[in-house]
């Protein structure tokens, strides 16, 4: 029993201590670094699964550090929303870590692996910390821990990556500052930083301008961090130049975490009543999301470099989630949260594919895919699965999020959003067939290329994530029933 | 073996067949034997279901996807008729494919036969779907499995045709049919087919009309104008594909889906009370006339047949759109009659190509003297498609005409008659030239296509004539549909 009570600590503590141990081992015994990381990530994943199941069974779990009660100490509270996010983070990290075991050897000089993995686990720690903390300022601190370690991880891909990351650093810092300013406004007005207490105090100040300013600052800050159109400029630049080992971890989770914070603030700090009723910006936000989807898809079509294309697909997918959230119908909100899971897996798969294509064929132009389909078996199967999900073909998970998004949008009369969703489906279909045509209608090179056997450390996580995409779709009933508990009563 | 097991078997057998074909990929004879065996077993399964007494409208639910909507199958009179046509003609087409593919030395034959089998599996899935979502899923699977067949030649033409194919079919299904389906689900909470319709009559008629149009054009496989251009483009595929898939299976899946929407989602009563049948007939009538007129100007034989198909598909929709008992019976019967007639014509076009490498009508002067059997079969097929006795096409057109009379739509009657005349105008000159004009080059005596390419059109032509006398085996079954209305 006591083990289970400590779970909220374990999920944060395990990656933190793994990071520290790796830091030491990097100097003392570099050979053990990879194994230690694997042990750390697996035990963390196991803890997160247990935590998720416990929360499903017995409701929200609270954990106070050193038994100091809130608001003096830091309180962790794990409800269904963050238990789900923690599970997701571990699932993605586990797969990304296994993949990185091979890709790091290619991308990072071998004497730096220890430092790389130290930062890697610090990043995971930060990500988990953000989801689990119940304190708005503590969240900012963890946000910066994430950001700092991710800057270093992204920049380790050579000169161009460093420049792109520096640009990201400037913009990301502005985003984080905006968030902090917003929180400061709330603190001045209410005298607390604990989210639960903020939630209680805010209804009394609904119509003051301070809360409006706080809301705007926090939102814009988070929009920058999640690369919502038109604040998405940094994302394609960074994701196309950073090392694959890093993007596999960061691309699926980085933007999603900011969306998580947004949802947390909407539901449990500002409250759905304020967001959806007091403020009258729903139509504007849905239009913004619609534009994000359309612009992202159009850019994705016009870029032929594979990683640029998928970077813009991510921009469009952010539009899906934000749009579904702001439509405010229980179906579309559930679909948004479900799509956080689905899109994380899809992004992970897309970048893993980028990796193998790049490592084996030394190119990521469309023409490289003529060889991909001929030579890389598992990669091509993953590519088919992930695009089936992006387009929205059942039984992959992408179909179900899209279906419920459309259902919600129709119920609330946001027809333009439906059009955008379908347009984006067709756009991604186009992108897939552009890759496929490069193979299908090209003359096989002479001599006939032989099948390359991909490294098992690549294939295992790729098979894992493809299975995940399908499994998430097949078991979507279960996930929607879990998510229905997250949606606040006022919105159901 | 229960009926449900049989239904699942019809969907699984072609998939198993595709796997067998893959296994025997290196040994052509065994591979083709696997194709044949699959086609025969499939036909046997469908035949087991082809029994009006057994149809009871029970539904088999597999997985519930959304509240009230699951992957589920059932079989009624319509699905049995459709499955019968597709599976029986697959046997003949397999025979024909062997002759054609070997005769023209096509490459990647294993892939060809595999995709063919998968396409048949998807067709069976569409036929036995019990709700719109299941139908939609199999509809998309059919598009994907036929994509590789359209692009089979893997050259620039094929790429262009296949691209067009995808853009039209996916653009329609994802862009129009899918949202319409979701909106119907949002309104009604169900997608199950039901002959009294599931759409509430009190709902905003403008919205319902918009949804109807989205379905009509969204199921682009039916080729209603102006969403028809993919079909002539798809003629780049090898002829067996054009004959079975683009005269029977694929295009009729489109028509079938539209019939399901008209009768199973909207319901005939609602169609009539809202006067939507006029809209459907109007769109179809426009397509009938325009397609026939375009066909007059075609020189490429396969393109001509494609435009003829577009017109004939619209016939069927017009017949069902009449929403009168005889109109619906005639429309569904025309699925059968047109299938046998048009596949004969395509078989002949392919046979001519295999023997002489001629694609254009202008080159075919006097070809009847060289290939009398093929061109005789062509003549019978043309009779059937035009709707003249003693071929099956006459019966179905007759019924549709009567249906138009019952519905008091004189204008539709005129459309039927005019278009029949146009059909004759584009078919009979070909036959005249083939038999009565002198060939441009010295004739070489009688030189027919290889037997594999010759026997199939003979069989289907004979069937077209037999159906004139024995159409009742289908009408008794179809009567179950119209009785249900």
mmCIF file of N, CA, C and O in Angstrom, chain A residues 109-148:
data_model
loop_
_atom_site.group_PDB
_atom_site.id
_atom_site.type_symbol
_atom_site.label_atom_id
_atom_site.label_comp_id
_atom_site.label_asym_id
_atom_site.label_seq_id
_atom_site.Cartn_x
_atom_site.Cartn_y
_atom_site.Cartn_z
ATOM 1 N N UNK A 109 28.838 12.418 -30.912
ATOM 2 C CA UNK A 109 30.172 11.849 -30.673
ATOM 3 C C UNK A 109 30.156 10.967 -29.428
ATOM 4 O O UNK A 109 29.503 11.311 -28.432
ATOM 5 N N UNK A 110 30.887 9.850 -29.476
ATOM 6 C CA UNK A 110 30.696 8.832 -28.438
ATOM 7 C C UNK A 110 31.139 9.304 -27.060
ATOM 8 O O UNK A 110 30.629 8.831 -26.055
ATOM 9 N N UNK A 111 32.049 10.277 -26.986
ATOM 10 C CA UNK A 111 32.471 10.712 -25.649
ATOM 11 C C UNK A 111 31.429 11.601 -24.973
ATOM 12 O O UNK A 111 31.556 11.959 -23.822
ATOM 13 N N UNK A 112 30.383 11.969 -25.700
ATOM 14 C CA UNK A 112 29.376 12.863 -25.112
ATOM 15 C C UNK A 112 28.072 12.151 -24.766
ATOM 16 O O UNK A 112 27.117 12.785 -24.332
ATOM 17 N N UNK A 113 28.024 10.820 -24.983
ATOM 18 C CA UNK A 113 26.760 10.123 -24.748
ATOM 19 C C UNK A 113 26.250 10.290 -23.326
ATOM 20 O O UNK A 113 25.067 10.471 -23.088
ATOM 21 N N UNK A 114 27.191 10.237 -22.370
ATOM 22 C CA UNK A 114 26.784 10.356 -20.974
ATOM 23 C C UNK A 114 26.085 11.672 -20.710
ATOM 24 O O UNK A 114 25.017 11.712 -20.092
ATOM 25 N N UNK A 115 26.657 12.768 -21.223
ATOM 26 C CA UNK A 115 26.054 14.083 -20.976
ATOM 27 C C UNK A 115 24.719 14.188 -21.711
ATOM 28 O O UNK A 115 23.749 14.734 -21.192
ATOM 29 N N UNK A 116 24.716 13.631 -22.918
ATOM 30 C CA UNK A 116 23.473 13.688 -23.697
ATOM 31 C C UNK A 116 22.343 13.020 -22.925
ATOM 32 O O UNK A 116 21.263 13.577 -22.762
ATOM 33 N N UNK A 117 22.618 11.828 -22.410
ATOM 34 C CA UNK A 117 21.543 11.110 -21.716
ATOM 35 C C UNK A 117 21.190 11.747 -20.381
ATOM 36 O O UNK A 117 20.057 11.639 -19.914
ATOM 37 N N UNK A 118 22.150 12.411 -19.748
ATOM 38 C CA UNK A 118 21.802 13.133 -18.523
ATOM 39 C C UNK A 118 20.719 14.174 -18.835
ATOM 40 O O UNK A 118 19.691 14.256 -18.144
ATOM 41 N N UNK A 119 20.962 14.932 -19.897
ATOM 42 C CA UNK A 119 19.983 15.945 -20.275
ATOM 43 C C UNK A 119 18.663 15.302 -20.708
ATOM 44 O O UNK A 119 17.587 15.794 -20.417
ATOM 45 N N UNK A 120 18.812 14.171 -21.391
ATOM 46 C CA UNK A 120 17.640 13.449 -21.881
ATOM 47 C C UNK A 120 16.698 13.124 -20.716
ATOM 48 O O UNK A 120 15.501 13.375 -20.761
ATOM 49 N N UNK A 121 17.284 12.611 -19.643
ATOM 50 C CA UNK A 121 16.441 12.237 -18.511
ATOM 51 C C UNK A 121 15.985 13.446 -17.716
ATOM 52 O O UNK A 121 14.905 13.427 -17.127
ATOM 53 N N UNK A 122 16.769 14.499 -17.715
ATOM 54 C CA UNK A 122 16.298 15.729 -17.065
ATOM 55 C C UNK A 122 15.074 16.263 -17.797
ATOM 56 O O UNK A 122 14.124 16.736 -17.188
ATOM 57 N N UNK A 123 15.111 16.142 -19.132
ATOM 58 C CA UNK A 123 13.969 16.580 -19.921
ATOM 59 C C UNK A 123 12.732 15.774 -19.551
ATOM 60 O O UNK A 123 11.656 16.332 -19.323
ATOM 61 N N UNK A 124 12.907 14.458 -19.456
ATOM 62 C CA UNK A 124 11.759 13.619 -19.085
ATOM 63 C C UNK A 124 11.248 14.017 -17.706
ATOM 64 O O UNK A 124 10.050 14.144 -17.473
ATOM 65 N N UNK A 125 12.206 14.249 -16.778
ATOM 66 C CA UNK A 125 11.810 14.669 -15.435
ATOM 67 C C UNK A 125 10.958 15.931 -15.498
ATOM 68 O O UNK A 125 9.903 16.033 -14.859
ATOM 69 N N UNK A 126 11.444 16.892 -16.278
ATOM 70 C CA UNK A 126 10.696 18.147 -16.391
ATOM 71 C C UNK A 126 9.303 17.929 -16.954
ATOM 72 O O UNK A 126 8.321 18.475 -16.446
ATOM 73 N N UNK A 127 9.221 17.120 -17.997
ATOM 74 C CA UNK A 127 7.927 16.868 -18.626
ATOM 75 C C UNK A 127 6.942 16.256 -17.628
ATOM 76 O O UNK A 127 5.798 16.691 -17.507
ATOM 77 N N UNK A 128 7.424 15.246 -16.901
ATOM 78 C CA UNK A 128 6.549 14.603 -15.920
ATOM 79 C C UNK A 128 6.196 15.602 -14.820
ATOM 80 O O UNK A 128 5.033 15.697 -14.390
ATOM 81 N N UNK A 129 7.201 16.375 -14.389
ATOM 82 C CA UNK A 129 6.956 17.347 -13.316
ATOM 83 C C UNK A 129 5.858 18.319 -13.691
ATOM 84 O O UNK A 129 4.972 18.621 -12.891
ATOM 85 N N UNK A 130 5.901 18.805 -14.927
ATOM 86 C CA UNK A 130 4.881 19.758 -15.373
ATOM 87 C C UNK A 130 3.495 19.145 -15.235
ATOM 88 O O UNK A 130 2.559 19.789 -14.753
ATOM 89 N N UNK A 131 3.371 17.892 -15.659
ATOM 90 C CA UNK A 131 2.028 17.316 -15.621
ATOM 91 C C UNK A 131 1.568 17.070 -14.195
ATOM 92 O O UNK A 131 0.373 17.071 -13.928
ATOM 93 N N UNK A 132 2.491 16.850 -13.286
ATOM 94 C CA UNK A 132 2.051 16.366 -11.975
ATOM 95 C C UNK A 132 1.882 17.497 -10.956
ATOM 96 O O UNK A 132 1.162 17.353 -9.987
ATOM 97 N N UNK A 133 2.513 18.630 -11.209
ATOM 98 C CA UNK A 133 2.499 19.646 -10.155
ATOM 99 C C UNK A 133 1.155 20.354 -10.090
ATOM 100 O O UNK A 133 0.462 20.519 -11.087
ATOM 101 N N UNK A 134 0.810 20.773 -8.878
ATOM 102 C CA UNK A 134 -0.449 21.488 -8.692
ATOM 103 C C UNK A 134 -0.189 22.942 -8.361
ATOM 104 O O UNK A 134 -1.060 23.631 -7.835
ATOM 105 N N UNK A 135 0.993 23.418 -8.673
ATOM 106 C CA UNK A 135 1.389 24.757 -8.278
ATOM 107 C C UNK A 135 1.802 25.535 -9.530
ATOM 108 O O UNK A 135 2.661 25.097 -10.292
ATOM 109 N N UNK A 136 1.193 26.679 -9.752
ATOM 110 C CA UNK A 136 1.395 27.393 -11.009
ATOM 111 C C UNK A 136 2.828 27.883 -11.174
ATOM 112 O O UNK A 136 3.348 27.917 -12.284
ATOM 113 N N UNK A 137 3.482 28.256 -10.072
ATOM 114 C CA UNK A 137 4.845 28.749 -10.201
ATOM 115 C C UNK A 137 5.834 27.599 -10.353
ATOM 116 O O UNK A 137 6.745 27.647 -11.165
ATOM 117 N N UNK A 138 5.601 26.558 -9.562
ATOM 118 C CA UNK A 138 6.427 25.367 -9.683
ATOM 119 C C UNK A 138 6.396 24.858 -11.117
ATOM 120 O O UNK A 138 7.397 24.416 -11.674
ATOM 121 N N UNK A 139 5.228 24.987 -11.718
ATOM 122 C CA UNK A 139 5.082 24.582 -13.111
ATOM 123 C C UNK A 139 6.018 25.386 -14.001
ATOM 124 O O UNK A 139 6.662 24.840 -14.893
ATOM 125 N N UNK A 140 6.113 26.692 -13.732
ATOM 126 C CA UNK A 140 7.001 27.536 -14.532
ATOM 127 C C UNK A 140 8.445 27.067 -14.410
ATOM 128 O O UNK A 140 9.170 26.976 -15.408
ATOM 129 N N UNK A 141 8.825 26.746 -13.185
ATOM 130 C CA UNK A 141 10.206 26.304 -12.971
ATOM 131 C C UNK A 141 10.495 25.049 -13.784
ATOM 132 O O UNK A 141 11.511 24.950 -14.479
ATOM 133 N N UNK A 142 9.555 24.098 -13.704
ATOM 134 C CA UNK A 142 9.758 22.848 -14.446
ATOM 135 C C UNK A 142 9.725 23.085 -15.950
ATOM 136 O O UNK A 142 10.433 22.435 -16.721
ATOM 137 N N UNK A 143 8.889 24.028 -16.351
ATOM 138 C CA UNK A 143 8.802 24.402 -17.761
ATOM 139 C C UNK A 143 10.172 24.856 -18.253
ATOM 140 O O UNK A 143 10.624 24.490 -19.332
ATOM 141 N N UNK A 144 10.846 25.648 -17.410
ATOM 142 C CA UNK A 144 12.176 26.133 -17.786
ATOM 143 C C UNK A 144 13.211 25.012 -17.756
ATOM 144 O O UNK A 144 14.120 24.978 -18.584
ATOM 145 N N UNK A 145 13.065 24.078 -16.806
ATOM 146 C CA UNK A 145 13.990 22.933 -16.782
ATOM 147 C C UNK A 145 13.894 22.185 -18.093
ATOM 148 O O UNK A 145 14.898 21.855 -18.740
ATOM 149 N N UNK A 146 12.653 21.944 -18.491
ATOM 150 C CA UNK A 146 12.419 21.287 -19.784
ATOM 151 C C UNK A 146 13.064 22.073 -20.902
ATOM 152 O O UNK A 146 13.787 21.524 -21.743
ATOM 153 N N UNK A 147 12.759 23.377 -20.906
ATOM 154 C CA UNK A 147 13.202 24.204 -22.015
ATOM 155 C C UNK A 147 14.722 24.191 -22.092
ATOM 156 O O UNK A 147 15.293 23.956 -23.157
ATOM 157 N N UNK A 148 15.393 24.385 -20.930
ATOM 158 C CA UNK A 148 16.845 24.462 -20.953
ATOM 159 C C UNK A 148 17.469 23.163 -21.433
ATOM 160 O O UNK A 148 18.369 23.162 -22.281
#
